[in-house]
PDB file of C-alpha atoms in Angstrom:
ATOM      1  CA  ILE D  17      -0.372   8.916 -33.447  1.00  0.00           C
ATOM      2  CA  LYS D  18       1.628   6.145 -35.120  1.00  0.00           C
ATOM      3  CA  LYS D  19       3.088   6.280 -38.630  1.00  0.00           C
ATOM      4  CA  LEU D  20       0.462   3.802 -39.883  1.00  0.00           C
ATOM      5  CA  ALA D  21      -2.427   5.855 -38.529  1.00  0.00           C
ATOM      6  CA  ASP D  22      -5.312   7.173 -40.612  1.00  0.00           C
ATOM      7  CA  ILE D  23      -4.014  10.744 -40.835  1.00  0.00           C
ATOM      8  CA  GLU D  24      -7.273  12.206 -42.132  1.00  0.00           C
ATOM      9  CA  LEU D  25      -9.233  10.686 -39.245  1.00  0.00           C
ATOM     10  CA  ALA D  26      -6.582  11.581 -36.674  1.00  0.00           C
ATOM     11  CA  SER D  27      -6.387  15.242 -37.717  1.00  0.00           C
ATOM     12  CA  LYS D  28     -10.173  15.661 -37.650  1.00  0.00           C
ATOM     13  CA  LYS D  29     -10.522  13.985 -34.269  1.00  0.00           C
ATOM     14  CA  ILE D  30      -7.656  15.998 -32.784  1.00  0.00           C
ATOM     15  CA  VAL D  31      -9.213  19.286 -33.865  1.00  0.00           C
ATOM     16  CA  GLU D  32     -12.642  18.145 -32.665  1.00  0.00           C
ATOM     17  CA  ALA D  33     -11.209  17.202 -29.242  1.00  0.00           C
ATOM     18  CA  VAL D  34      -9.180  20.376 -28.715  1.00  0.00           C
ATOM     19  CA  LEU D  35     -11.858  22.778 -29.945  1.00  0.00           C
ATOM     20  CA  PHE D  36     -14.749  21.109 -28.101  1.00  0.00           C
ATOM     21  CA  ASN D  37     -16.360  23.755 -25.890  1.00  0.00           C
ATOM     22  CA  TYR D  38     -13.778  26.196 -27.318  1.00  0.00           C
ATOM     23  CA  GLY D  39     -10.949  24.240 -25.692  1.00  0.00           C
ATOM     24  CA  GLN D  40     -12.324  24.749 -22.193  1.00  0.00           C
ATOM     25  CA  ASP D  41     -13.039  21.140 -21.312  1.00  0.00           C
ATOM     26  CA  CYS D  42     -11.281  18.563 -19.142  1.00  0.00           C
ATOM     27  CA  GLY D  43     -11.543  15.947 -21.904  1.00  0.00           C
ATOM     28  CA  LYS D  44      -9.256  17.947 -24.186  1.00  0.00           C
ATOM     29  CA  PRO D  45      -5.841  16.326 -24.865  1.00  0.00           C
ATOM     30  CA  ASN D  46      -2.969  17.964 -22.987  1.00  0.00           C
ATOM     31  CA  VAL D  47      -0.351  16.771 -25.472  1.00  0.00           C
ATOM     32  CA  ILE D  48      -0.472  15.180 -28.941  1.00  0.00           C
ATOM     33  CA  LEU D  49       2.397  12.735 -29.501  1.00  0.00           C
ATOM     34  CA  VAL D  50       3.159  12.096 -33.169  1.00  0.00           C
ATOM     35  CA  ASN D  51       5.645   9.758 -34.817  1.00  0.00           C
ATOM     36  CA  LYS D  52       8.394  11.779 -36.521  1.00  0.00           C
ATOM     37  CA  ASN D  53       7.785  10.062 -39.857  1.00  0.00           C
ATOM     38  CA  ILE D  54       4.370  11.691 -40.193  1.00  0.00           C
ATOM     39  CA  PHE D  55       4.813  14.711 -37.918  1.00  0.00           C
ATOM     40  CA  ASP D  56       4.985  17.442 -40.571  1.00  0.00           C
ATOM     41  CA  ILE D  57       2.158  15.928 -42.617  1.00  0.00           C
ATOM     42  CA  LEU D  58      -0.153  15.678 -39.619  1.00  0.00           C
ATOM     43  CA  LYS D  59       0.728  19.179 -38.445  1.00  0.00           C
ATOM     44  CA  GLU D  60      -0.304  20.652 -41.785  1.00  0.00           C
ATOM     45  CA  LYS D  61      -3.498  18.590 -41.786  1.00  0.00           C
ATOM     46  CA  ILE D  62      -4.377  19.877 -38.309  1.00  0.00           C
ATOM     47  CA  ILE D  63      -3.778  23.490 -39.303  1.00  0.00           C
ATOM     48  CA  SER D  64      -5.920  23.049 -42.429  1.00  0.00           C
ATOM     49  CA  GLU D  65      -8.670  21.455 -40.343  1.00  0.00           C
ATOM     50  CA  ILE D  66      -8.568  24.352 -37.856  1.00  0.00           C
ATOM     51  CA  ASP D  67      -8.947  26.826 -40.721  1.00  0.00           C
ATOM     52  CA  ARG D  68     -11.824  24.791 -42.129  1.00  0.00           C
ATOM     53  CA  THR D  69     -13.575  24.344 -38.776  1.00  0.00           C
ATOM     54  CA  VAL D  70     -13.187  27.700 -37.049  1.00  0.00           C
ATOM     55  CA  ALA D  71     -15.405  30.389 -38.560  1.00  0.00           C
ATOM     56  CA  ASP D  72     -14.553  33.011 -35.945  1.00  0.00           C
ATOM     57  CA  ASN D  73     -10.862  32.679 -35.159  1.00  0.00           C
ATOM     58  CA  ARG D  74     -11.183  34.091 -31.642  1.00  0.00           C
ATOM     59  CA  THR D  75     -12.379  32.259 -28.544  1.00  0.00           C
ATOM     60  CA  THR D  76     -13.546  34.034 -25.406  1.00  0.00           C
ATOM     61  CA  ILE D  77     -11.638  32.857 -22.314  1.00  0.00           C
ATOM     62  CA  LYS D  78     -13.684  34.198 -19.424  1.00  0.00           C
ATOM     63  CA  ASP D  79     -11.244  33.199 -16.688  1.00  0.00           C
ATOM     64  CA  LEU D  80      -8.280  35.573 -16.867  1.00  0.00           C
ATOM     65  CA  LYS D  81      -6.172  33.026 -14.966  1.00  0.00           C
ATOM     66  CA  ASN D  82      -6.492  30.609 -17.902  1.00  0.00           C
ATOM     67  CA  LEU D  83      -5.630  33.357 -20.392  1.00  0.00           C
ATOM     68  CA  LYS D  84      -2.577  34.321 -18.338  1.00  0.00           C
ATOM     69  CA  GLU D  85      -1.369  30.693 -18.265  1.00  0.00           C
ATOM     70  CA  VAL D  86      -1.625  30.483 -22.061  1.00  0.00           C
ATOM     71  CA  ALA D  87       0.266  33.784 -22.387  1.00  0.00           C
ATOM     72  CA  GLU D  88       3.075  32.364 -20.239  1.00  0.00           C
ATOM     73  CA  LEU D  89       3.151  29.239 -22.422  1.00  0.00           C
ATOM     74  CA  LEU D  90       3.431  31.357 -25.577  1.00  0.00           C
ATOM     75  CA  VAL D  91       6.336  33.302 -24.098  1.00  0.00           C
ATOM     76  CA  ASP D  92       8.132  30.070 -23.127  1.00  0.00           C
ATOM     77  CA  GLU D  93       7.396  28.394 -26.478  1.00  0.00           C
ATOM     78  CA  ASN D  94       7.761  31.454 -28.707  1.00  0.00           C
ATOM     79  CA  GLU D  95      10.170  29.746 -31.098  1.00  0.00           C
ATOM     80  CA  ASN D  96       7.910  26.696 -31.408  1.00  0.00           C
ATOM     81  CA  ILE D  97       4.630  28.440 -32.286  1.00  0.00           C
ATOM     82  CA  CYS D  98       3.628  27.548 -35.841  1.00  0.00           C
ATOM     83  CA  TYR D  99       0.050  28.800 -35.913  1.00  0.00           C
ATOM     84  CA  GLY D 100      -2.190  31.371 -34.200  1.00  0.00           C
ATOM     85  CA  GLY D 101      -1.824  32.458 -30.603  1.00  0.00           C
ATOM     86  CA  ASP D 102      -3.197  36.001 -30.852  1.00  0.00           C
ATOM     87  CA  ILE D 103      -4.236  37.152 -27.358  1.00  0.00           C
ATOM     88  CA  ASP D 104      -6.453  40.114 -26.516  1.00  0.00           C
ATOM     89  CA  PHE D 105      -6.568  40.666 -22.770  1.00  0.00           C
ATOM     90  CA  PHE D 106      -9.020  43.565 -23.074  1.00  0.00           C
ATOM     91  CA  HIS D 107     -11.667  41.427 -24.801  1.00  0.00           C
ATOM     92  CA  LYS D 108     -10.422  38.200 -23.134  1.00  0.00           C
ATOM     93  CA  THR D 109     -10.026  36.381 -26.440  1.00  0.00           C
ATOM     94  CA  LEU D 110      -7.534  33.919 -27.893  1.00  0.00           C
ATOM     95  CA  SER D 111      -7.133  32.427 -31.351  1.00  0.00           C
ATOM     96  CA  PRO D 112      -6.299  28.683 -31.550  1.00  0.00           C
ATOM     97  CA  VAL D 113      -2.585  28.103 -31.194  1.00  0.00           C
ATOM     98  CA  VAL D 114      -0.384  25.241 -32.400  1.00  0.00           C
ATOM     99  CA  VAL D 115       2.951  24.581 -30.677  1.00  0.00           C
ATOM    100  CA  SER D 116       5.283  22.162 -32.458  1.00  0.00           C
ATOM    101  CA  LYS D 117       8.409  20.592 -30.916  1.00  0.00           C
ATOM    102  CA  ASP D 118      10.269  17.368 -30.117  1.00  0.00           C
ATOM    103  CA  ILE D 119       9.015  15.341 -27.185  1.00  0.00           C
ATOM    104  CA  GLN D 120      10.108  16.511 -23.741  1.00  0.00           C
ATOM    105  CA  VAL D 121       9.587  15.101 -20.267  1.00  0.00           C
ATOM    106  CA  LYS D 122       9.230  18.009 -17.866  1.00  0.00           C
ATOM    107  CA  ASN D 123       6.661  18.866 -15.201  1.00  0.00           C
ATOM    108  CA  ASN D 124       5.047  21.560 -17.369  1.00  0.00           C
ATOM    109  CA  THR D 125       4.797  19.124 -20.307  1.00  0.00           C
ATOM    110  CA  TYR D 126       1.703  17.607 -18.725  1.00  0.00           C
ATOM    111  CA  LYS D 127       0.000  20.855 -17.742  1.00  0.00           C
ATOM    112  CA  GLU D 128      -3.640  21.239 -18.737  1.00  0.00           C
ATOM    113  CA  PHE D 129      -4.698  24.466 -20.460  1.00  0.00           C
ATOM    114  CA  TYR D 130      -8.391  25.392 -20.582  1.00  0.00           C
ATOM    115  CA  ALA D 131      -8.020  27.019 -23.982  1.00  0.00           C
ATOM    116  CA  PRO D 132      -7.749  25.993 -27.679  1.00  0.00           C
ATOM    117  CA  VAL D 133      -4.081  24.984 -27.417  1.00  0.00           C
ATOM    118  CA  PHE D 134      -2.604  22.240 -29.630  1.00  0.00           C
ATOM    119  CA  ARG D 135       0.727  20.979 -28.271  1.00  0.00           C
ATOM    120  CA  LEU D 136       2.290  18.663 -30.846  1.00  0.00           C
ATOM    121  CA  MET D 137       5.363  16.672 -29.840  1.00  0.00           C
ATOM    122  CA  ALA D 138       7.392  14.448 -32.169  1.00  0.00           C
ATOM    123  CA  TYR D 139       8.738  11.112 -30.926  1.00  0.00           C
ATOM    124  CA  GLU D 140      11.032   8.586 -32.622  1.00  0.00           C
ATOM    125  CA  SER D 141      10.618   5.312 -30.752  1.00  0.00           C
ATOM    126  CA  ASP D 142       8.758   3.473 -28.008  1.00  0.00           C
ATOM    127  CA  LEU D 143      11.584   4.480 -25.665  1.00  0.00           C
ATOM    128  CA  ASP D 144      10.445   8.094 -26.011  1.00  0.00           C
ATOM    129  CA  LEU D 145       6.904   7.002 -25.189  1.00  0.00           C
ATOM    130  CA  LYS D 146       8.058   5.006 -22.158  1.00  0.00           C
ATOM    131  CA  ASN D 147       9.948   8.001 -20.768  1.00  0.00           C
ATOM    132  CA  TYR D 148       6.837  10.121 -21.247  1.00  0.00           C
ATOM    133  CA  PHE D 149       4.266   7.750 -19.757  1.00  0.00           C
ATOM    134  CA  LEU D 150       6.438   6.558 -16.859  1.00  0.00           C
ATOM    135  CA  SER D 151       6.956  10.095 -15.585  1.00  0.00           C
ATOM    136  CA  PRO D 152       5.402  10.731 -12.131  1.00  0.00           C
ATOM    137  CA  SER D 153       3.968  13.951 -13.553  1.00  0.00           C
ATOM    138  CA  TYR D 154       2.067  11.993 -16.205  1.00  0.00           C
ATOM    139  CA  LYS D 155       0.710   9.578 -13.609  1.00  0.00           C
ATOM    140  CA  ASN D 156      -0.902  12.501 -11.783  1.00  0.00           C
ATOM    141  CA  GLU D 157      -2.783  13.489 -14.964  1.00  0.00           C
ATOM    142  CA  ASN D 158      -3.548   9.981 -16.284  1.00  0.00           C
ATOM    143  CA  MET D 159      -7.024  10.133 -17.841  1.00  0.00           C
ATOM    144  CA  ASN D 160      -7.479   8.765 -21.375  1.00  0.00           C
ATOM    145  CA  ILE D 161      -5.122   7.980 -24.255  1.00  0.00           C
ATOM    146  CA  SER D 162      -6.514   8.281 -27.775  1.00  0.00           C
ATOM    147  CA  LEU D 163      -4.477   5.937 -29.977  1.00  0.00           C
ATOM    148  CA  PHE D 164      -4.527   6.353 -33.750  1.00  0.00           C
ATOM    149  CA  GLY D 165      -2.742   3.470 -35.411  1.00  0.00           C
ATOM    150  CA  THR D 166      -1.412   0.510 -33.410  1.00  0.00           C
ATOM    151  CA  ASN D 167       1.170   0.364 -30.655  1.00  0.00           C
ATOM    152  CA  GLU D 168       1.685  -2.661 -28.417  1.00  0.00           C
ATOM    153  CA  TYR D 169       3.373  -0.634 -25.692  1.00  0.00           C
ATOM    154  CA  ILE D 170       0.462   1.831 -25.429  1.00  0.00           C
ATOM    155  CA  GLN D 171      -2.167  -0.921 -25.601  1.00  0.00           C
ATOM    156  CA  ASN D 172      -0.576  -2.644 -22.593  1.00  0.00           C
ATOM    157  CA  LEU D 173      -0.050   0.383 -20.383  1.00  0.00           C
ATOM    158  CA  PRO D 174      -1.304  -0.494 -16.866  1.00  0.00           C
ATOM    159  CA  ALA D 175      -4.113   1.540 -15.291  1.00  0.00           C
ATOM    160  CA  SER D 176      -4.840   3.359 -18.530  1.00  0.00           C
ATOM    161  CA  ILE D 177      -7.976   3.882 -20.578  1.00  0.00           C
ATOM    162  CA  ILE D 178      -7.132   3.461 -24.270  1.00  0.00           C
ATOM    163  CA  LEU D 179      -9.500   4.899 -26.866  1.00  0.00           C
ATOM    164  CA  ASN D 180      -8.736   3.361 -30.257  1.00  0.00           C
ATOM    165  CA  ASN D 181      -9.221   5.805 -33.150  1.00  0.00           C
ATOM    166  CA  SER D 182     -11.594   7.853 -31.000  1.00  0.00           C
ATOM    167  CA  ILE D 183     -11.711  10.701 -28.485  1.00  0.00           C
ATOM    168  CA  VAL D 184     -13.422  11.266 -25.129  1.00  0.00           C
ATOM    169  CA  SER D 185     -16.583  12.790 -26.606  1.00  0.00           C
ATOM    170  CA  ASP D 186     -17.055   9.658 -28.746  1.00  0.00           C
ATOM    171  CA  VAL D 187     -17.391   7.433 -25.676  1.00  0.00           C
ATOM    172  CA  ASP D 188     -18.840   9.751 -23.021  1.00  0.00           C
ATOM    173  CA  ASN D 189     -22.498   8.734 -22.897  1.00  0.00           C
ATOM    174  CA  GLY D 190     -23.567  10.081 -19.511  1.00  0.00           C
ATOM    175  CA  TYR D 191     -24.276   6.708 -17.906  1.00  0.00           C
ATOM    176  CA  SER D 192     -20.859   5.012 -17.944  1.00  0.00           C
ATOM    177  CA  GLU D 193     -17.978   5.722 -15.591  1.00  0.00           C
ATOM    178  CA  PHE D 194     -15.831   8.709 -16.511  1.00  0.00           C
ATOM    179  CA  GLY D 195     -12.359   9.881 -15.564  1.00  0.00           C
ATOM    180  CA  GLY D 196      -9.065   8.068 -15.174  1.00  0.00           C
ATOM    181  CA  TYR D 197      -6.392   6.913 -12.756  1.00  0.00           C
ATOM    182  CA  GLY D 198      -4.478  10.141 -12.083  1.00  0.00           C
ATOM    183  CA  LYS D 199      -4.799  11.766  -8.678  1.00  0.00           C
ATOM    184  CA  ASN D 200      -5.598  15.108 -10.354  1.00  0.00           C
ATOM    185  CA  VAL D 201      -8.242  13.534 -12.595  1.00  0.00           C
ATOM    186  CA  SER D 202     -10.963  11.695 -10.663  1.00  0.00           C
ATOM    187  CA  PHE D 203     -11.272  10.289  -7.171  1.00  0.00           C
ATOM    188  CA  VAL D 204     -13.585   9.648  -4.240  1.00  0.00           C
ATOM    189  CA  GLU D 205     -12.519  11.079  -0.887  1.00  0.00           C
ATOM    190  CA  TYR D 206     -14.211  10.891   2.489  1.00  0.00           C
ATOM    191  CA  LYS D 207     -12.727  11.523   5.924  1.00  0.00           C
ATOM    192  CA  GLY D 208      -9.153  11.493   4.635  1.00  0.00           C
ATOM    193  CA  ILE D 209      -9.511   8.323   2.551  1.00  0.00           C
ATOM    194  CA  LYS D 210      -8.989   8.884  -1.178  1.00  0.00           C
ATOM    195  CA  ILE D 211      -9.704   6.294  -3.876  1.00  0.00           C
ATOM    196  CA  ILE D 212      -8.393   7.202  -7.330  1.00  0.00           C
ATOM    197  CA  LYS D 213     -10.487   5.720 -10.112  1.00  0.00           C
ATOM    198  CA  PRO D 214     -12.969   6.543 -12.909  1.00  0.00           C
ATOM    199  CA  LEU D 215     -16.271   7.695 -11.428  1.00  0.00           C
ATOM    200  CA  LEU D 216     -19.918   6.846 -11.872  1.00  0.00           C
ATOM    201  CA  ILE D 217     -21.721   9.218  -9.509  1.00  0.00           C
ATOM    202  CA  ASN D 218     -24.708   7.073  -8.558  1.00  0.00           C
ATOM    203  CA  ARG D 219     -22.404   4.078  -7.978  1.00  0.00           C
ATOM    204  CA  GLU D 220     -20.089   6.083  -5.722  1.00  0.00           C
ATOM    205  CA  ILE D 221     -23.012   7.382  -3.653  1.00  0.00           C
ATOM    206  CA  GLU D 222     -24.382   3.857  -3.250  1.00  0.00           C
ATOM    207  CA  LEU D 223     -20.989   2.535  -2.149  1.00  0.00           C
ATOM    208  CA  PHE D 224     -20.654   5.445   0.273  1.00  0.00           C
ATOM    209  CA  TYR D 225     -23.989   4.759   1.972  1.00  0.00           C
ATOM    210  CA  ASN D 226     -23.494   1.007   1.960  1.00  0.00           C
ATOM    211  CA  ASP D 227     -20.269   1.357   3.907  1.00  0.00           C
ATOM    212  CA  GLU D 228     -20.777  -0.806   7.014  1.00  0.00           C
ATOM    213  CA  ILE D 229     -19.377   1.632   9.563  1.00  0.00           C
ATOM    214  CA  PHE D 230     -21.195   4.607   8.117  1.00  0.00           C
ATOM    215  CA  SER D 231     -24.445   2.655   7.708  1.00  0.00           C
ATOM    216  CA  SER D 232     -24.441   1.551  11.349  1.00  0.00           C
ATOM    217  CA  GLU D 233     -23.997   5.144  12.513  1.00  0.00           C
ATOM    218  CA  MET D 234     -26.781   6.240  10.176  1.00  0.00           C
ATOM    219  CA  ALA D 235     -29.061   3.506  11.569  1.00  0.00           C
ATOM    220  CA  LYS D 236     -28.506   4.675  15.160  1.00  0.00           C
ATOM    221  CA  THR D 237     -29.173   8.283  14.289  1.00  0.00           C
ATOM    222  CA  SER D 238     -32.192   7.482  12.127  1.00  0.00           C
ATOM    223  CA  THR D 239     -33.781   5.457  14.931  1.00  0.00           C
ATOM    224  CA  GLN D 240     -33.512   8.469  17.181  1.00  0.00           C
ATOM    225  CA  SER D 241     -34.784  10.935  14.618  1.00  0.00           C
ATOM    226  CA  GLY D 242     -37.252   8.674  12.863  1.00  0.00           C
ATOM    227  CA  ASN D 243     -36.431  10.355   9.575  1.00  0.00           C
ATOM    228  CA  LEU D 244     -33.778   8.529   7.556  1.00  0.00           C
ATOM    229  CA  LYS D 245     -34.621  10.293   4.291  1.00  0.00           C
ATOM    230  CA  ARG D 246     -34.152  13.712   5.837  1.00  0.00           C
ATOM    231  CA  LEU D 247     -30.890  12.628   7.429  1.00  0.00           C
ATOM    232  CA  LEU D 248     -29.566  11.316   4.111  1.00  0.00           C
ATOM    233  CA  TYR D 249     -30.480  14.550   2.395  1.00  0.00           C
ATOM    234  CA  TYR D 250     -28.670  16.765   4.900  1.00  0.00           C
ATOM    235  CA  GLU D 251     -25.611  14.505   5.008  1.00  0.00           C
ATOM    236  CA  VAL D 252     -25.265  14.589   1.204  1.00  0.00           C
ATOM    237  CA  ARG D 253     -25.892  18.342   1.138  1.00  0.00           C
ATOM    238  CA  LYS D 254     -23.251  18.954   3.805  1.00  0.00           C
ATOM    239  CA  ASN D 255     -20.669  16.790   2.001  1.00  0.00           C
ATOM    240  CA  MET D 256     -21.264  18.574  -1.307  1.00  0.00           C
ATOM    241  CA  LEU D 257     -20.912  21.998   0.261  1.00  0.00           C
ATOM    242  CA  ASP D 258     -17.774  20.918   2.128  1.00  0.00           C
ATOM    243  CA  ILE D 259     -16.195  19.712  -1.125  1.00  0.00           C
ATOM    244  CA  PHE D 260     -17.398  22.321  -3.628  1.00  0.00           C
ATOM    245  CA  GLY D 261     -18.105  25.369  -1.452  1.00  0.00           C
ATOM    246  CA  ASN D 262     -19.094  28.437  -3.447  1.00  0.00           C
ATOM    247  CA  ASP D 263     -18.215  26.624  -6.700  1.00  0.00           C
ATOM    248  CA  LEU D 264     -21.378  24.510  -6.390  1.00  0.00           C
ATOM    249  CA  LEU D 265     -24.048  26.094  -8.588  1.00  0.00           C
ATOM    250  CA  PHE D 266     -26.403  23.165  -9.127  1.00  0.00           C
ATOM    251  CA  SER D 267     -26.454  19.472  -8.260  1.00  0.00           C
ATOM    252  CA  PHE D 268     -28.697  16.460  -8.518  1.00  0.00           C
ATOM    253  CA  ILE D 269     -28.454  12.892  -7.228  1.00  0.00           C
ATOM    254  CA  PHE D 270     -29.549   9.638  -8.823  1.00  0.00           C
ATOM    255  CA  GLY D 271     -30.664   6.851  -6.534  1.00  0.00           C
ATOM    256  CA  SER D 272     -33.477   5.593  -4.380  1.00  0.00           C
ATOM    257  CA  TYR D 273     -34.308   5.010  -0.729  1.00  0.00           C
TER     258      TYR D 273
END
């Protein structure tokens, strides 16, 4: 968030993004970088917006692993907590928490928390931003950057998806590609080959089955079996189970034969 940003809009969008699905969503911002000139003002706006938005101040975090990770963060950042952070392990609940500090470039800076955690970091110049975005740890988590205000350096970042004055839920429409360019964000992998890119599921499946080597093998097998549709079904099913295992609850595929 730059010093010329629309602070009212930025604070509302930040709270909307972090609290979406009670903070348990991959589109939630990991870190909120704010110019020092407006840092305190924006922080107060965010806290006011949380109070205005959250009727019940406690969120259920069903996965104890996520709750434990937040607890460890609160211990490490105890001096930097400026709002919330009440944890109840018995009921598995957490109130929204705001952590406020100067920008840092460490491995844990980029960690994703599936919880209503606001990590605000103050920066002074584009040099601070360069150090942050050029870190190998950031590159692993490179998904989207919501930019409020203008910044030439951010606008020209390579292999980055810039959302101007908007957040992920504003642009996610269900039929456009989704993801980013970090290896922990989105990729296609088959037989040891990994392609890191935003994904559109039906496009990736089409590219997979149009692969020349794979298609020729499929043609040979289908001639023998006389049932290409059945073969496609079992191949897709096997790949999904290999990738997702017991985590796969439900799936569907768009496409045609």
